[in-house]
């Protein structure tokens, strides 16, 4: 392996910390043959984070937490916390590992304790997109050219030298269709930053949007089936940086669910109708595009409405406004 492939790497981890879904994940149910509690998840995750730091002295790490309605940065190795309390009672722990472990665990418990749980009210979904956006901003910041006034750079960290920054999303919540547009925008930002997004769906069913995020940024997507082997999945699939994965056999997706959510109802659609001007997606043909206000001729609408049942299983429809040429959605798989 040449030197090029063993450059320092940056890892930003986004943790979905929805208490409701972690409770379901820990429950022993018929469809949940390998219950996984948040505590057990965290201990395996910390071993993985320590392994990432141990791989190379120059490796950097940031951890973001998505709580209901709130996202926070839990740890960053470029700005290490100064006031952390060691959880080590033996005095044998390696200080950099201990700093990550203690800070992440203490901050997560502090945030979870702060959450108020109103009786009978529906728990708001976790702010996964918020945490992902923060991770992208962080990657952007550390990739900037050297700046003598920067606090992160004063800490001995030299930005602009990081190859292959990557983000690992560990999700337990189902897709939130309202977050389709922000997730797509995050994917475009990640592509521009050349950041890979890896996804591990730790609990529940496949996530349509996160599958697309991994696929479009060249990352790996894994739906965790054997949840008693979490650490093994993390180490084997997500520890090697993307440049090394070419020489390894990392699990890939055979099939990616490319469905999109309509802009009108934020519903995941099998067949979508795309505005030929602004590419907004709708679940039904509309006379006026609600995004760009383009009017479509009645003739087109009647034709599309008549063809709607026939479009099942084909690609999708385009609402064309006369001369403009349109594109089709990737409605089917
Ligand atoms: Zn709709
Ligand atoms: Zn439009």
CSV table of C-alpha atoms and ligand atoms in Angstrom, one decimal:
chain,number,residue,atom,x,y,z
A,1,UNK,CA,0.0,0.0,0.0
A,2,UNK,CA,1.5,3.4,-0.9
A,3,UNK,CA,1.8,6.4,1.3
A,4,UNK,CA,-1.0,8.1,-0.6
A,5,UNK,CA,-3.5,5.6,0.7
A,6,UNK,CA,-2.6,6.0,4.3
A,7,UNK,CA,-3.0,9.8,4.7
A,8,UNK,CA,-4.6,11.1,7.8
A,9,UNK,CA,-8.4,11.0,7.7
A,10,UNK,CA,-11.2,13.0,9.3
A,11,UNK,CA,-14.4,11.3,10.6
A,12,UNK,CA,-17.5,13.1,11.6
A,13,UNK,CA,-20.1,10.9,13.3
A,14,UNK,CA,-23.8,11.8,13.4
A,15,UNK,CA,-25.7,10.0,16.1
A,16,UNK,CA,-29.4,9.7,16.0
A,17,UNK,CA,-30.4,9.9,19.7
A,18,UNK,CA,-34.1,9.7,19.5
A,19,UNK,CA,-35.0,8.3,23.0
A,20,UNK,CA,-38.3,6.8,21.7
A,21,UNK,CA,-36.6,4.8,19.0
A,22,UNK,CA,-33.8,3.7,21.3
A,23,UNK,CA,-36.4,2.4,23.7
A,24,UNK,CA,-38.0,0.3,20.9
A,25,UNK,CA,-34.6,-0.9,19.9
A,26,UNK,CA,-33.8,-2.1,23.4
A,27,UNK,CA,-37.1,-4.0,23.7
A,28,UNK,CA,-37.2,-7.8,23.3
A,29,UNK,CA,-39.9,-8.3,20.7
A,30,UNK,CA,-40.7,-11.0,18.2
A,31,UNK,CA,-39.5,-8.8,15.2
A,32,UNK,CA,-36.6,-7.5,17.2
A,33,UNK,CA,-34.5,-10.7,17.8
A,34,UNK,CA,-31.3,-8.8,18.8
A,35,UNK,CA,-32.3,-6.0,21.1
A,36,UNK,CA,-29.7,-3.2,21.4
A,37,UNK,CA,-29.8,-0.7,24.1
A,38,UNK,CA,-28.4,2.8,23.9
A,39,UNK,CA,-25.8,2.0,26.6
A,40,UNK,CA,-24.6,-1.1,24.7
A,41,UNK,CA,-24.6,0.9,21.4
A,42,UNK,CA,-22.5,3.6,23.0
A,43,UNK,CA,-19.9,1.3,24.4
A,44,UNK,CA,-19.4,-0.3,21.0
A,45,UNK,CA,-19.4,3.0,19.2
A,46,UNK,CA,-16.7,4.4,21.6
A,47,UNK,CA,-14.5,1.4,20.8
A,48,UNK,CA,-14.9,2.2,17.1
A,49,UNK,CA,-14.1,5.9,17.7
A,50,UNK,CA,-11.0,5.0,19.7
A,51,UNK,CA,-9.9,2.7,16.9
A,52,UNK,CA,-10.2,5.6,14.4
A,53,UNK,CA,-8.0,7.8,16.6
A,54,UNK,CA,-5.6,5.0,17.1
A,55,UNK,CA,-5.2,4.3,13.4
A,56,UNK,CA,-3.1,7.4,13.0
A,57,UNK,CA,-1.9,10.2,15.2
A,58,UNK,CA,-3.1,12.8,12.7
A,59,UNK,CA,-6.6,11.4,12.4
A,60,UNK,CA,-9.3,13.8,13.5
A,61,UNK,CA,-12.7,13.2,14.9
A,62,UNK,CA,-16.0,15.1,15.5
A,63,UNK,CA,-19.2,13.7,17.1
A,64,UNK,CA,-22.6,15.3,16.6
A,65,UNK,CA,-25.8,14.3,18.3
A,66,UNK,CA,-29.3,14.5,16.9
A,67,UNK,CA,-31.8,14.9,19.8
A,68,UNK,CA,-35.6,15.6,19.4
A,69,UNK,CA,-35.8,19.1,17.9
A,70,UNK,CA,-32.2,19.8,18.6
A,71,UNK,CA,-28.7,19.0,17.3
A,72,UNK,CA,-25.4,19.5,19.2
A,73,UNK,CA,-21.7,19.0,18.7
A,74,UNK,CA,-20.7,16.5,21.3
A,75,UNK,CA,-16.9,16.3,20.7
A,76,UNK,CA,-14.3,17.6,18.4
A,77,UNK,CA,-10.7,16.7,18.4
A,78,UNK,CA,-9.6,20.0,16.9
A,79,UNK,CA,-11.1,21.8,19.9
A,80,UNK,CA,-10.8,19.3,22.7
A,81,UNK,CA,-12.9,20.1,25.8
A,82,UNK,CA,-10.9,21.4,28.7
A,83,UNK,CA,-13.3,20.7,31.5
A,84,UNK,CA,-14.1,17.0,31.0
A,85,UNK,CA,-14.3,14.7,34.0
A,86,UNK,CA,-12.4,11.4,33.6
A,87,UNK,CA,-14.6,8.3,33.9
A,88,UNK,CA,-11.5,6.2,34.4
A,89,UNK,CA,-11.1,4.8,37.9
A,90,UNK,CA,-8.1,2.6,37.3
A,91,UNK,CA,-5.8,5.3,35.9
A,92,UNK,CA,-4.8,3.0,33.1
A,93,UNK,CA,-6.8,4.6,30.3
A,94,UNK,CA,-5.0,6.3,27.4
A,95,UNK,CA,-5.9,10.0,27.9
A,96,UNK,CA,-7.0,10.7,24.3
A,97,UNK,CA,-9.4,7.7,24.4
A,98,UNK,CA,-10.6,8.7,27.8
A,99,UNK,CA,-11.3,12.3,26.7
A,100,UNK,CA,-13.5,11.1,23.8
A,101,UNK,CA,-15.3,8.5,25.9
A,102,UNK,CA,-16.0,10.6,28.9
A,103,UNK,CA,-17.0,13.7,27.0
A,104,UNK,CA,-19.4,12.0,24.6
A,105,UNK,CA,-21.1,9.9,27.3
A,106,UNK,CA,-21.4,12.9,29.7
A,107,UNK,CA,-22.7,15.2,27.1
A,108,UNK,CA,-25.3,12.7,25.8
A,109,UNK,CA,-26.6,12.0,29.4
A,110,UNK,CA,-26.7,15.7,30.1
A,111,UNK,CA,-28.8,16.4,26.9
A,112,UNK,CA,-31.1,13.4,27.5
A,113,UNK,CA,-31.8,14.5,31.1
A,114,UNK,CA,-32.6,18.0,29.9
A,115,UNK,CA,-35.3,16.7,27.5
A,116,UNK,CA,-38.7,17.1,29.0
A,117,UNK,CA,-41.1,14.4,28.1
A,118,UNK,CA,-44.7,15.7,28.2
A,119,UNK,CA,-47.2,13.0,29.0
A,120,UNK,CA,-49.3,11.9,26.1
A,121,UNK,CA,-47.7,14.3,23.6
A,122,UNK,CA,-46.0,13.0,20.6
A,123,UNK,CA,-42.2,13.1,20.9
A,124,UNK,CA,-40.8,15.3,18.1
A,125,UNK,CA,-38.5,13.6,15.6
A,126,UNK,CA,-34.8,13.9,16.1
A,127,UNK,CA,-33.0,16.7,14.3
A,128,UNK,CA,-30.9,14.4,12.1
A,129,UNK,CA,-30.7,16.9,9.2
A,130,UNK,CA,-29.5,19.6,11.7
A,131,UNK,CA,-26.7,17.4,12.9
A,132,UNK,CA,-25.8,16.4,9.4
A,133,UNK,CA,-25.7,20.1,8.4
A,134,UNK,CA,-23.4,20.9,11.4
A,135,UNK,CA,-21.1,18.0,10.4
A,136,UNK,CA,-20.9,19.5,6.8
A,137,UNK,CA,-20.1,23.0,8.1
A,138,UNK,CA,-17.4,21.5,10.3
A,139,UNK,CA,-15.9,19.6,7.4
A,140,UNK,CA,-16.0,22.8,5.4
A,141,UNK,CA,-14.3,24.8,8.1
A,142,UNK,CA,-11.4,22.3,8.6
A,143,UNK,CA,-10.9,22.2,4.8
A,144,UNK,CA,-10.3,25.9,4.6
A,145,UNK,CA,-6.9,27.3,3.7
A,146,UNK,CA,-4.6,28.2,6.7
A,147,UNK,CA,-5.7,31.2,8.8
A,148,UNK,CA,-3.4,32.4,11.6
A,149,UNK,CA,-6.4,33.7,13.6
A,150,UNK,CA,-8.2,30.4,13.7
A,151,UNK,CA,-8.6,28.7,17.1
A,152,UNK,CA,-8.6,25.2,15.6
A,153,UNK,CA,-5.4,25.9,13.8
A,154,UNK,CA,-3.7,27.2,16.9
A,155,UNK,CA,-4.3,23.8,18.4
A,156,UNK,CA,-1.8,22.3,16.1
A,157,UNK,CA,-4.3,21.2,13.5
A,158,UNK,CA,-3.4,22.1,9.9
A,159,UNK,CA,-6.4,22.4,7.7
A,160,UNK,CA,-6.4,22.1,3.9
A,161,UNK,CA,-4.4,18.8,4.2
A,162,UNK,CA,-7.3,16.5,5.0
A,163,UNK,CA,-8.1,14.1,2.2
A,164,UNK,CA,-11.4,12.2,2.1
A,165,UNK,CA,-13.3,13.7,4.9
A,166,UNK,CA,-16.2,11.4,5.7
A,167,UNK,CA,-19.4,11.5,7.7
A,168,UNK,CA,-20.9,8.4,9.3
A,169,UNK,CA,-24.6,8.6,10.1
A,170,UNK,CA,-25.9,6.1,12.7
A,171,UNK,CA,-29.7,6.3,12.4
A,172,UNK,CA,-32.5,4.6,14.3
A,173,UNK,CA,-35.4,6.7,13.2
A,174,UNK,CA,-37.5,6.1,10.1
A,175,UNK,CA,-37.5,8.5,7.1
A,176,UNK,CA,-39.0,11.9,7.8
A,177,UNK,CA,-40.5,12.8,4.5
A,178,UNK,CA,-40.4,16.6,5.3
A,179,UNK,CA,-36.6,16.3,5.4
A,180,UNK,CA,-36.3,15.2,1.8
A,181,UNK,CA,-35.3,18.6,0.4
A,182,UNK,CA,-32.8,19.4,3.2
A,183,UNK,CA,-31.3,16.0,2.9
A,184,UNK,CA,-30.9,16.4,-0.9
A,185,UNK,CA,-29.3,19.8,-0.3
A,186,UNK,CA,-26.9,18.2,2.2
A,187,UNK,CA,-26.0,15.6,-0.3
A,188,UNK,CA,-25.1,18.3,-2.9
A,189,UNK,CA,-23.0,20.1,-0.3
A,190,UNK,CA,-21.2,16.8,0.6
A,191,UNK,CA,-20.5,16.2,-3.1
A,192,UNK,CA,-19.0,19.6,-3.4
A,193,UNK,CA,-16.9,19.1,-0.3
A,194,UNK,CA,-15.8,15.7,-1.7
A,195,UNK,CA,-17.0,14.2,1.6
A,196,UNK,CA,-18.3,10.7,1.7
A,197,UNK,CA,-21.4,9.9,3.6
A,198,UNK,CA,-21.6,6.4,5.2
A,199,UNK,CA,-24.8,5.3,6.7
A,200,UNK,CA,-25.6,2.5,9.2
A,201,UNK,CA,-29.3,2.1,9.9
A,202,UNK,CA,-29.1,0.6,13.4
A,203,UNK,CA,-32.8,0.0,14.0
A,204,UNK,CA,-35.9,-0.2,11.8
A,205,UNK,CA,-36.4,-0.5,8.1
A,206,UNK,CA,-34.3,0.8,5.2
A,207,UNK,CA,-34.1,4.6,5.0
A,208,UNK,CA,-34.8,5.8,1.4
A,209,UNK,CA,-33.1,9.2,1.8
A,210,UNK,CA,-30.1,8.0,3.6
A,211,UNK,CA,-29.6,5.2,1.0
A,212,UNK,CA,-29.5,7.9,-1.6
A,213,UNK,CA,-27.1,10.0,0.5
A,214,UNK,CA,-24.6,7.1,0.7
A,215,UNK,CA,-25.0,6.1,-3.0
A,216,UNK,CA,-24.6,9.7,-4.3
A,217,UNK,CA,-21.5,10.4,-2.2
A,218,UNK,CA,-19.8,7.1,-2.8
A,219,UNK,CA,-20.3,5.8,0.8
A,220,UNK,CA,-21.5,2.5,2.2
A,221,UNK,CA,-25.0,2.0,3.4
A,222,UNK,CA,-25.7,-0.9,5.8
A,223,UNK,CA,-29.0,-1.9,7.3
A,224,UNK,CA,-27.9,-3.6,10.5
A,225,UNK,CA,-29.4,-7.1,10.6
A,226,UNK,CA,-27.3,-8.8,13.2
A,227,UNK,CA,-27.4,-6.1,15.8
A,228,UNK,CA,-25.4,-8.2,18.2
A,229,UNK,CA,-22.5,-7.7,15.8
A,230,UNK,CA,-22.6,-3.9,15.6
A,231,UNK,CA,-18.9,-3.4,16.5
A,232,UNK,CA,-17.8,-5.9,13.8
A,233,UNK,CA,-19.9,-4.0,11.2
A,234,UNK,CA,-18.4,-0.7,12.3
A,235,UNK,CA,-14.8,-1.9,12.2
A,236,UNK,CA,-15.0,-3.9,9.0
A,237,UNK,CA,-17.1,-1.5,6.9
A,238,UNK,CA,-16.6,2.0,8.3
A,239,UNK,CA,-13.1,2.1,9.8
A,240,UNK,CA,-11.1,2.0,6.5
A,241,UNK,CA,-11.1,5.4,4.8
A,242,UNK,CA,-12.8,5.5,1.3
A,243,UNK,CA,-9.4,5.4,-0.5
A,244,UNK,CA,-8.5,2.1,1.1
A,245,UNK,CA,-12.0,0.6,0.6
A,246,UNK,CA,-11.2,0.1,-3.1
A,247,UNK,CA,-8.9,-2.7,-2.2
A,248,UNK,CA,-11.3,-4.2,0.4
A,249,UNK,CA,-14.6,-5.9,-0.1
A,250,UNK,CA,-16.8,-3.5,1.7
A,251,UNK,CA,-20.6,-4.2,1.6
A,252,UNK,CA,-22.3,-2.3,-1.1
A,253,UNK,CA,-25.9,-1.7,-2.0
A,254,UNK,CA,-27.4,-4.0,-4.6
A,255,UNK,CA,-30.5,-1.9,-4.9
A,256,UNK,CA,-30.9,1.7,-4.1
A,257,UNK,CA,-34.4,3.1,-3.5
A,258,UNK,CA,-34.4,6.2,-5.6
A,259,UNK,CA,-37.9,7.4,-4.8
A,260,UNK,CA,-38.4,11.1,-4.0
A,261,UNK,CA,-40.8,13.0,-1.8
A,262,UNK,CA,-43.3,15.3,-3.5
A,263,UNK,CA,-42.9,19.0,-2.7
A,264,UNK,CA,-46.7,19.4,-2.1
A,265,UNK,CA,-47.4,16.8,0.6
A,266,UNK,CA,-43.9,15.7,1.5
A,267,UNK,CA,-45.0,12.1,0.7
A,268,UNK,CA,-42.7,9.5,-0.8
A,269,UNK,CA,-44.0,8.9,-4.3
A,270,UNK,CA,-43.6,6.0,-6.7
A,271,UNK,CA,-44.6,8.2,-9.6
A,272,UNK,CA,-43.8,11.9,-9.6
A,273,UNK,CA,-44.6,14.8,-11.9
A,274,UNK,CA,-41.7,17.2,-12.5
A,275,UNK,CA,-42.0,20.8,-13.3
A,276,UNK,CA,-40.0,21.3,-16.6
A,277,UNK,CA,-38.7,24.7,-15.4
A,278,UNK,CA,-37.6,24.3,-11.8
A,279,UNK,CA,-37.6,20.4,-11.4
A,280,UNK,CA,-40.0,20.5,-8.4
A,281,UNK,CA,-41.6,17.2,-7.9
A,282,UNK,CA,-45.4,16.8,-7.4
A,283,UNK,CA,-47.5,13.7,-6.8
A,284,UNK,CA,-50.2,14.8,-9.2
A,285,UNK,CA,-50.2,17.1,-12.3
A,286,UNK,CA,-50.7,20.7,-11.3
A,287,UNK,CA,-51.9,23.6,-13.4
A,288,UNK,CA,-49.4,26.0,-11.8
A,289,UNK,CA,-46.1,25.1,-10.3
A,290,UNK,CA,-46.2,26.2,-6.7
A,291,UNK,CA,-42.4,26.8,-6.6
A,292,UNK,CA,-41.7,28.8,-9.8
A,293,UNK,CA,-45.3,29.8,-10.7
A,294,UNK,CA,-45.0,28.4,-14.3
A,295,UNK,CA,-48.4,27.8,-15.8
A,296,UNK,CA,-49.0,24.5,-17.7
A,297,UNK,CA,-51.5,24.2,-20.6
A,298,UNK,CA,-54.7,22.4,-19.9
A,299,UNK,CA,-53.9,20.0,-22.7
A,300,UNK,CA,-50.8,18.7,-21.0
A,301,UNK,CA,-52.6,18.2,-17.7
A,302,UNK,CA,-55.5,16.3,-19.2
A,303,UNK,CA,-53.0,14.1,-21.1
A,304,UNK,CA,-50.9,13.4,-17.9
A,305,UNK,CA,-54.0,12.8,-15.8
A,306,UNK,CA,-55.3,10.3,-18.4
A,307,UNK,CA,-51.9,8.6,-18.5
A,308,UNK,CA,-51.5,8.5,-14.7
A,309,UNK,CA,-52.8,4.9,-14.2
A,310,UNK,CA,-50.7,3.7,-17.1
A,311,UNK,CA,-47.5,5.2,-15.7
A,312,UNK,CA,-47.4,2.7,-12.9
A,313,UNK,CA,-44.3,0.7,-13.2
A,314,UNK,CA,-42.8,3.1,-15.8
A,315,UNK,CA,-40.7,6.1,-15.1
A,316,UNK,CA,-42.8,9.2,-14.4
A,317,UNK,CA,-44.4,12.2,-16.0
A,318,UNK,CA,-43.3,15.6,-17.1
A,319,UNK,CA,-45.4,18.7,-17.0
A,320,UNK,CA,-44.2,20.6,-20.0
A,321,UNK,CA,-45.2,24.2,-20.7
A,322,UNK,CA,-45.4,24.2,-24.4
A,323,UNK,CA,-41.9,24.6,-26.0
A,324,UNK,CA,-39.8,23.7,-23.0
A,325,UNK,CA,-38.4,20.2,-23.0
A,326,UNK,CA,-38.7,18.4,-19.7
A,327,UNK,CA,-37.1,15.6,-17.9
A,328,UNK,CA,-38.6,12.5,-16.3
A,329,UNK,CA,-38.4,11.6,-12.7
A,330,UNK,CA,-36.8,8.4,-11.7
A,331,UNK,CA,-40.0,7.2,-10.2
A,332,UNK,CA,-39.5,3.5,-10.5
A,333,UNK,CA,-36.6,1.6,-9.1
B,1,LIG,ZN1,-48.0,15.7,-3.0
B,2,LIG,ZN1,-41.6,25.0,-11.3
